[in-house]
mmCIF file of C-alpha atoms in Angstrom:
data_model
loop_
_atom_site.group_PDB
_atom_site.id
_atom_site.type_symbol
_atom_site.label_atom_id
_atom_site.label_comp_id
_atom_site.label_asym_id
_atom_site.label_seq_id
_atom_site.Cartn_x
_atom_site.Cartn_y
_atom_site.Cartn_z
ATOM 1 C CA UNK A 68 -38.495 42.886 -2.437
ATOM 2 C CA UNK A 69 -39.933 39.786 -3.202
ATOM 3 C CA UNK A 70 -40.417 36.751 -0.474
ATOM 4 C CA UNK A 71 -40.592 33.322 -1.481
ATOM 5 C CA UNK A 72 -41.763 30.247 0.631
ATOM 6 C CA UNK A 73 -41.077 26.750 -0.594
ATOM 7 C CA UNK A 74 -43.238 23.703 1.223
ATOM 8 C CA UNK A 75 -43.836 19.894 0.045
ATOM 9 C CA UNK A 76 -40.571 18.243 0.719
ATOM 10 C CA UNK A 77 -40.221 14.944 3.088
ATOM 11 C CA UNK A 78 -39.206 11.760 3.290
ATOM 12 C CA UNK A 79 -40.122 9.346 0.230
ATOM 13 C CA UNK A 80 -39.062 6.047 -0.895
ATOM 14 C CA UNK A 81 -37.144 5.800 -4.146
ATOM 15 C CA UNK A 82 -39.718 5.317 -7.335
ATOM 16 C CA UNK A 83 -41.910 7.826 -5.358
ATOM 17 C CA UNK A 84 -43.496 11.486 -5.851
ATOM 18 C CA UNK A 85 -43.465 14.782 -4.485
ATOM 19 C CA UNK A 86 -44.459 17.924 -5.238
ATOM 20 C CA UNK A 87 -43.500 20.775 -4.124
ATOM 21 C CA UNK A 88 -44.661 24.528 -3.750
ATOM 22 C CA UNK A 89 -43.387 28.051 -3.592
ATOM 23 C CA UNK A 90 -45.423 30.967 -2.782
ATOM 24 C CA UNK A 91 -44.417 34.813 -3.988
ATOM 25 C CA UNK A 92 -45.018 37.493 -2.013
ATOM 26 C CA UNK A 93 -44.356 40.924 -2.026
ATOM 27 C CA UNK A 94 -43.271 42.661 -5.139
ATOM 28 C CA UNK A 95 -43.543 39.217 -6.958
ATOM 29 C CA UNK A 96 -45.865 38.726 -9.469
ATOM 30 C CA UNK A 97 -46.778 37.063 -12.752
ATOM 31 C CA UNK A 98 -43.737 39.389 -14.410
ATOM 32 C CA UNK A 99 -40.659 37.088 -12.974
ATOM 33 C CA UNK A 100 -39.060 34.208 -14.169
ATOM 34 C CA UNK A 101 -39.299 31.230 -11.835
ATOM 35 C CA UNK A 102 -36.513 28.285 -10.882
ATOM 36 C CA UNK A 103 -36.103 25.584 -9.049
ATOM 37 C CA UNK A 104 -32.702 24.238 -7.729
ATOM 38 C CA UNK A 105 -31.043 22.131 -5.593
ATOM 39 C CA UNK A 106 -28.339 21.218 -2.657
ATOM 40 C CA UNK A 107 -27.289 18.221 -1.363
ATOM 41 C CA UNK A 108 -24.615 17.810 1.222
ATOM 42 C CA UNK A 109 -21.287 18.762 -0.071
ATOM 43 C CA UNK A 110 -22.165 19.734 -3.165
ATOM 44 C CA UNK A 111 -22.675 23.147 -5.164
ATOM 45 C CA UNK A 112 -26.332 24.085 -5.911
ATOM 46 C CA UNK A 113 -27.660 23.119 -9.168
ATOM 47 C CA UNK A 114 -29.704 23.731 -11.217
ATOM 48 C CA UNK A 115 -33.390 21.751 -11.615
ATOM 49 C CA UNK A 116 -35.761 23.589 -13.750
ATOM 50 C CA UNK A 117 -36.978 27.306 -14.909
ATOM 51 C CA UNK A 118 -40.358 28.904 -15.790
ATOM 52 C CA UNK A 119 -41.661 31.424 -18.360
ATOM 53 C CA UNK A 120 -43.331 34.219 -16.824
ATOM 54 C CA UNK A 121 -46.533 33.191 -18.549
ATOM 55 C CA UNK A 122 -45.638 29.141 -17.809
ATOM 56 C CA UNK A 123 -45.320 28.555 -21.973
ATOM 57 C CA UNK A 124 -41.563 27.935 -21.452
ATOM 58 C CA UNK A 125 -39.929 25.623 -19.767
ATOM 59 C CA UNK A 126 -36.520 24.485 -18.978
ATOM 60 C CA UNK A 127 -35.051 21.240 -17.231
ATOM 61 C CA UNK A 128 -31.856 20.110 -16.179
ATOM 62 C CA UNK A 129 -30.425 16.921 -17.954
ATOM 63 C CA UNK A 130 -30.768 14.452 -14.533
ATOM 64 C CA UNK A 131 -34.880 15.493 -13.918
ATOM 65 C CA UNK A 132 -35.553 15.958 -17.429
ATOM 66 C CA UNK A 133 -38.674 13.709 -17.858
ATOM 67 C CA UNK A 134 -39.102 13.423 -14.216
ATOM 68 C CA UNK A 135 -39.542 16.484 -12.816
ATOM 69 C CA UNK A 136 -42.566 19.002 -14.227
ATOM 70 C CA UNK A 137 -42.423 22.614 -13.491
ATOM 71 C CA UNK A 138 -45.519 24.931 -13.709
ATOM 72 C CA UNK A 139 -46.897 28.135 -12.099
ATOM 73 C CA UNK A 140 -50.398 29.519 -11.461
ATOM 74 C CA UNK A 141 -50.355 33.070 -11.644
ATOM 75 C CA UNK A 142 -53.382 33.976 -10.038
ATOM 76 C CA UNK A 143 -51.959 32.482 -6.711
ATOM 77 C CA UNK A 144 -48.542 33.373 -7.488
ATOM 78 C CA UNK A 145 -47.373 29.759 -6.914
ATOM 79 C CA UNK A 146 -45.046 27.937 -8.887
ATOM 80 C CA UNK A 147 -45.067 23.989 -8.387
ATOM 81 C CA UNK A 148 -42.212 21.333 -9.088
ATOM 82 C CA UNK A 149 -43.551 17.674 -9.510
ATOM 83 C CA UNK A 150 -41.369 15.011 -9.138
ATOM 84 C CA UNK A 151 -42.116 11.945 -10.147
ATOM 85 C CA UNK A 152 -39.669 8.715 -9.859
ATOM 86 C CA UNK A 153 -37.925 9.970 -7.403
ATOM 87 C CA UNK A 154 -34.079 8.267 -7.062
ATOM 88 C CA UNK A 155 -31.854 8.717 -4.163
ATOM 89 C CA UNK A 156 -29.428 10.939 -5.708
ATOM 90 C CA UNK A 157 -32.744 13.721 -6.046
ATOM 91 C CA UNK A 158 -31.809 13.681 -1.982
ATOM 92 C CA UNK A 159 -31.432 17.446 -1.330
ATOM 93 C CA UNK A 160 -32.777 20.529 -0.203
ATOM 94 C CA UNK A 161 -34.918 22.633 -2.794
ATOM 95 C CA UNK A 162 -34.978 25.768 -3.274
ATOM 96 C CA UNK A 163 -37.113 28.246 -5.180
ATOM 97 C CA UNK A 164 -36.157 31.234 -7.244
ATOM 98 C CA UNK A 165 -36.750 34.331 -9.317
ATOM 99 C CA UNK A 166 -35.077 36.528 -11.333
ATOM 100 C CA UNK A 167 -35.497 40.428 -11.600
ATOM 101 C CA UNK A 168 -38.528 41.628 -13.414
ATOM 102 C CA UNK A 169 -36.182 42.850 -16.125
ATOM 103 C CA UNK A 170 -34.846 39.362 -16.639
ATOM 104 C CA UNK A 171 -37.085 36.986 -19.209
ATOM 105 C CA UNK A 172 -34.788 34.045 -20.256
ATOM 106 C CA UNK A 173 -34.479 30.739 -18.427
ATOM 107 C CA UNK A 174 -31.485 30.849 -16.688
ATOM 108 C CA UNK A 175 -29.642 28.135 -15.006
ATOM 109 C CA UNK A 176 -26.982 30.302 -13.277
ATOM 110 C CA UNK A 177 -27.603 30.440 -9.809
ATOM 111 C CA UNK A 178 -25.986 34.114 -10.164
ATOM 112 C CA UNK A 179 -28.892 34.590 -12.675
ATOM 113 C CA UNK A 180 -31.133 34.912 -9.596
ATOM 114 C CA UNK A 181 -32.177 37.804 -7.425
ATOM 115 C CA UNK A 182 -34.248 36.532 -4.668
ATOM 116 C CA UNK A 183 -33.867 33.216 -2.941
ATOM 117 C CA UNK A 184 -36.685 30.981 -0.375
ATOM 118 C CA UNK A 185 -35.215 29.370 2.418
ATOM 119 C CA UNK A 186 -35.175 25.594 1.210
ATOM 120 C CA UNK A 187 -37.364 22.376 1.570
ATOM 121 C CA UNK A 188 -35.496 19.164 2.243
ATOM 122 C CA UNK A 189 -36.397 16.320 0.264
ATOM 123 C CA UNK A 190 -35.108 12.787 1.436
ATOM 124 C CA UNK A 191 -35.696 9.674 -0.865
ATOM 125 C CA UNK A 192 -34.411 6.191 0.437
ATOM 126 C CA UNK A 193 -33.630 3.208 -1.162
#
């Protein structure tokens, strides 16, 4: 099993930045691929971004591309998501991801993930 624990959100005004953590425990390790993705009220999760296992490869989705930066540090099994002009619409909870070991291309699907955190809620105001 692997546990993940996202932290960083709050309350920001729009044109702000946050960044945001997730810590891997258990059975996690440098061997999964990482994501990021999203929730606000009423809506479906999305997806934000994806990670390599070794953090070479990225992947963003169309609405943070530019914004947002995804990257991991192995050695504290952490993977980071830092947002940068932050708009209303970015309003959500965020959630952290990984896929199976066995699993090494950046998926978007949220099927295309095994193991979930429990969410960090990010409010930005206008």
């Amino acid at each position: 099993q692997v546990q993940l624990l996202e932290s960083g959100g709050g309350l920001v005004q729009a044109g702000g930045s946050l960044r945001l953590s997730c810590a891997a425990s258990g059975r996690a390790d440098s061997n999964n691929v990482m994501g990021w993705f999203r929730q606000a009220p009423g809506k479906e999760r999305e997806f934000v971004a994806a990670i390599s296992r070794g953090g070479g490869n990225t992947r963003y989705a169309d609405s943070v591309e530019g914004r947002f930066t995804i990257s991991r540090d192995n050695a504290k099994n952490t993977v980071y998501l830092q947002m940068n002009s932050l708009k209303p619409e970015d309003t959500a909870v965020y959630y952290c991801a990984a896929r199976s070991f066995a699993l090494p291309t950046l998926s978007s699907r949220v099927t295309g993930y095994d193991y979930w955190g429990q969410g960090t809620q990010v409010t930005v105001s206008s």
